[in-house]
């Protein structure tokens, strides 16, 4: 059974739960949701959770710096949990520059797969903030586990300042 470290980040009125393993950070939950959201997101997850320690401290520091508006890029090991196409989409999302946005149609045109497949990969992003899918406009989050338009606007406002 895999061991996942988990930790909490509290910032203003936002609480985020993160998980990581030896390969890097692999999940950031929606704000103010409990750790059970991890099981909703990864329905086949069989893991033992251990509260974080010094191994999660740098993740917390860099995410807080971003939320403060003092960090534009993350220098953290990331452990993508997904299929090859999802990883390809997520990798491309990380190339969208801080403070910029791109329309879903334009973003999807970079891939041979359909727009709906690209959108599904965006919606399955396990590392909100670090993989900045909030920079892609026109994504329909309504029926997804990442349905949190207020937080997306919050992140975009951080990047406008």
One Martini backbone bead per residue (centre of mass of N, CA, C, O) as a GRO file, in nm:
protein
  161
    1UNK     BB    1   0.097   0.036   0.022
    2UNK     BB    2   0.069   0.353  -0.011
    3UNK     BB    3   0.234   0.649   0.100
    4UNK     BB    4   0.083   0.948   0.227
    5UNK     BB    5   0.131   1.273   0.257
    6UNK     BB    6  -0.020   1.518   0.469
    7UNK     BB    7  -0.153   1.860   0.456
    8UNK     BB    8  -0.196   2.197   0.574
    9UNK     BB    9  -0.336   2.502   0.438
   10UNK     BB   10  -0.351   2.829   0.577
   11UNK     BB   11  -0.543   3.103   0.420
   12UNK     BB   12  -0.713   3.292   0.554
   13UNK     BB   13  -1.023   3.134   0.447
   14UNK     BB   14  -0.823   2.898   0.359
   15UNK     BB   15  -0.827   2.540   0.299
   16UNK     BB   16  -0.566   2.310   0.227
   17UNK     BB   17  -0.499   1.994   0.084
   18UNK     BB   18  -0.212   1.787   0.075
   19UNK     BB   19  -0.018   1.559  -0.130
   20UNK     BB   20   0.258   1.316  -0.090
   21UNK     BB   21   0.552   1.173  -0.209
   22UNK     BB   22   0.870   1.090  -0.300
   23UNK     BB   23   0.808   1.235  -0.596
   24UNK     BB   24   0.575   1.432  -0.485
   25UNK     BB   25   0.333   1.627  -0.550
   26UNK     BB   26  -0.035   1.511  -0.610
   27UNK     BB   27  -0.231   1.709  -0.429
   28UNK     BB   28  -0.505   1.955  -0.446
   29UNK     BB   29  -0.760   2.077  -0.298
   30UNK     BB   30  -1.029   2.214  -0.244
   31UNK     BB   31  -1.148   2.450  -0.074
   32UNK     BB   32  -1.271   2.347   0.228
   33UNK     BB   33  -1.193   2.044   0.209
   34UNK     BB   34  -1.149   1.738   0.276
   35UNK     BB   35  -0.968   1.443   0.253
   36UNK     BB   36  -1.199   1.282   0.103
   37UNK     BB   37  -1.156   1.408  -0.183
   38UNK     BB   38  -0.938   1.214  -0.274
   39UNK     BB   39  -1.133   0.969  -0.313
   40UNK     BB   40  -1.308   1.106  -0.525
   41UNK     BB   41  -1.073   1.153  -0.730
   42UNK     BB   42  -0.940   0.861  -0.634
   43UNK     BB   43  -1.120   0.577  -0.643
   44UNK     BB   44  -0.848   0.362  -0.636
   45UNK     BB   45  -0.728   0.437  -0.369
   46UNK     BB   46  -0.443   0.288  -0.190
   47UNK     BB   47  -0.380   0.442   0.122
   48UNK     BB   48  -0.155   0.572   0.353
   49UNK     BB   49  -0.182   0.814   0.599
   50UNK     BB   50   0.047   1.086   0.672
   51UNK     BB   51   0.149   1.327   0.845
   52UNK     BB   52   0.332   1.569   0.788
   53UNK     BB   53   0.649   1.724   0.740
   54UNK     BB   54   0.936   1.835   0.615
   55UNK     BB   55   0.839   1.731   0.326
   56UNK     BB   56   0.588   1.960   0.315
   57UNK     BB   57   0.695   2.249   0.368
   58UNK     BB   58   0.772   2.358   0.082
   59UNK     BB   59   0.493   2.344  -0.035
   60UNK     BB   60   0.361   2.543   0.161
   61UNK     BB   61   0.539   2.785   0.106
   62UNK     BB   62   0.487   2.818  -0.204
   63UNK     BB   63   0.179   2.846  -0.190
   64UNK     BB   64   0.174   3.095  -0.008
   65UNK     BB   65   0.338   3.278  -0.193
   66UNK     BB   66   0.132   3.274  -0.418
   67UNK     BB   67  -0.115   3.381  -0.250
   68UNK     BB   68   0.056   3.654  -0.192
   69UNK     BB   69   0.209   3.726  -0.480
   70UNK     BB   70   0.538   3.611  -0.457
   71UNK     BB   71   0.471   3.379  -0.679
   72UNK     BB   72   0.500   3.243  -1.022
   73UNK     BB   73   0.674   2.984  -0.958
   74UNK     BB   74   0.742   2.642  -0.935
   75UNK     BB   75   0.989   2.445  -0.723
   76UNK     BB   76   0.860   2.134  -0.762
   77UNK     BB   77   0.786   1.821  -0.713
   78UNK     BB   78   0.588   1.626  -0.940
   79UNK     BB   79   0.312   1.380  -0.915
   80UNK     BB   80   0.155   1.245  -1.167
   81UNK     BB   81  -0.191   1.130  -1.171
   82UNK     BB   82  -0.215   0.965  -1.481
   83UNK     BB   83  -0.242   0.969  -1.798
   84UNK     BB   84  -0.073   1.053  -2.076
   85UNK     BB   85  -0.267   1.271  -2.175
   86UNK     BB   86  -0.298   1.428  -1.916
   87UNK     BB   87   0.004   1.492  -1.882
   88UNK     BB   88   0.024   1.654  -2.143
   89UNK     BB   89  -0.178   1.873  -2.067
   90UNK     BB   90  -0.052   1.961  -1.797
   91UNK     BB   91   0.219   2.045  -1.915
   92UNK     BB   92   0.099   2.268  -2.098
   93UNK     BB   93  -0.026   2.441  -1.875
   94UNK     BB   94   0.258   2.524  -1.744
   95UNK     BB   95   0.315   2.735  -1.998
   96UNK     BB   96   0.132   2.931  -1.882
   97UNK     BB   97   0.150   3.240  -1.800
   98UNK     BB   98   0.154   3.451  -1.570
   99UNK     BB   99  -0.150   3.637  -1.613
  100UNK     BB  100  -0.255   3.446  -1.827
  101UNK     BB  101  -0.480   3.355  -2.096
  102UNK     BB  102  -0.684   3.084  -2.241
  103UNK     BB  103  -0.876   2.944  -2.457
  104UNK     BB  104  -0.999   2.637  -2.497
  105UNK     BB  105  -0.992   2.625  -2.805
  106UNK     BB  106  -0.693   2.706  -2.836
  107UNK     BB  107  -0.576   2.489  -2.655
  108UNK     BB  108  -0.701   2.234  -2.805
  109UNK     BB  109  -0.550   2.284  -3.086
  110UNK     BB  110  -0.273   2.138  -2.982
  111UNK     BB  111  -0.446   1.878  -3.026
  112UNK     BB  112  -0.571   1.579  -3.165
  113UNK     BB  113  -0.780   1.584  -2.977
  114UNK     BB  114  -1.057   1.665  -2.845
  115UNK     BB  115  -1.201   1.905  -2.666
  116UNK     BB  116  -1.337   1.712  -2.458
  117UNK     BB  117  -1.072   1.568  -2.380
  118UNK     BB  118  -0.923   1.816  -2.280
  119UNK     BB  119  -1.130   1.901  -2.068
  120UNK     BB  120  -1.114   1.641  -1.901
  121UNK     BB  121  -0.816   1.682  -1.823
  122UNK     BB  122  -0.854   1.947  -1.677
  123UNK     BB  123  -1.069   1.833  -1.465
  124UNK     BB  124  -0.830   1.615  -1.362
  125UNK     BB  125  -0.668   1.808  -1.197
  126UNK     BB  126  -0.468   1.755  -0.901
  127UNK     BB  127  -0.297   2.058  -0.923
  128UNK     BB  128  -0.402   2.301  -0.821
  129UNK     BB  129  -0.209   2.588  -0.909
  130UNK     BB  130   0.042   2.428  -1.025
  131UNK     BB  131  -0.177   2.359  -1.240
  132UNK     BB  132  -0.306   2.639  -1.418
  133UNK     BB  133  -0.627   2.599  -1.516
  134UNK     BB  134  -0.736   2.892  -1.456
  135UNK     BB  135  -0.607   3.002  -1.742
  136UNK     BB  136  -0.860   2.859  -1.863
  137UNK     BB  137  -1.110   2.946  -2.062
  138UNK     BB  138  -1.433   2.782  -2.095
  139UNK     BB  139  -1.464   2.590  -1.868
  140UNK     BB  140  -1.677   2.324  -1.751
  141UNK     BB  141  -1.727   2.281  -1.398
  142UNK     BB  142  -2.015   2.204  -1.295
  143UNK     BB  143  -1.972   1.856  -1.309
  144UNK     BB  144  -1.719   1.874  -1.124
  145UNK     BB  145  -1.476   1.845  -0.875
  146UNK     BB  146  -1.377   2.156  -0.974
  147UNK     BB  147  -1.626   2.322  -0.860
  148UNK     BB  148  -1.478   2.662  -0.824
  149UNK     BB  149  -1.521   2.971  -0.925
  150UNK     BB  150  -1.420   3.147  -0.689
  151UNK     BB  151  -1.127   3.037  -0.688
  152UNK     BB  152  -1.054   3.104  -0.976
  153UNK     BB  153  -1.091   3.410  -0.943
  154UNK     BB  154  -0.887   3.440  -0.718
  155UNK     BB  155  -0.639   3.348  -0.882
  156UNK     BB  156  -0.665   3.560  -1.108
  157UNK     BB  157  -0.638   3.807  -0.917
  158UNK     BB  158  -0.354   3.755  -0.821
  159UNK     BB  159  -0.234   3.779  -1.125
  160UNK     BB  160  -0.321   4.091  -1.168
  161UNK     BB  161  -0.142   4.239  -0.935
   0.00000   0.00000   0.00000
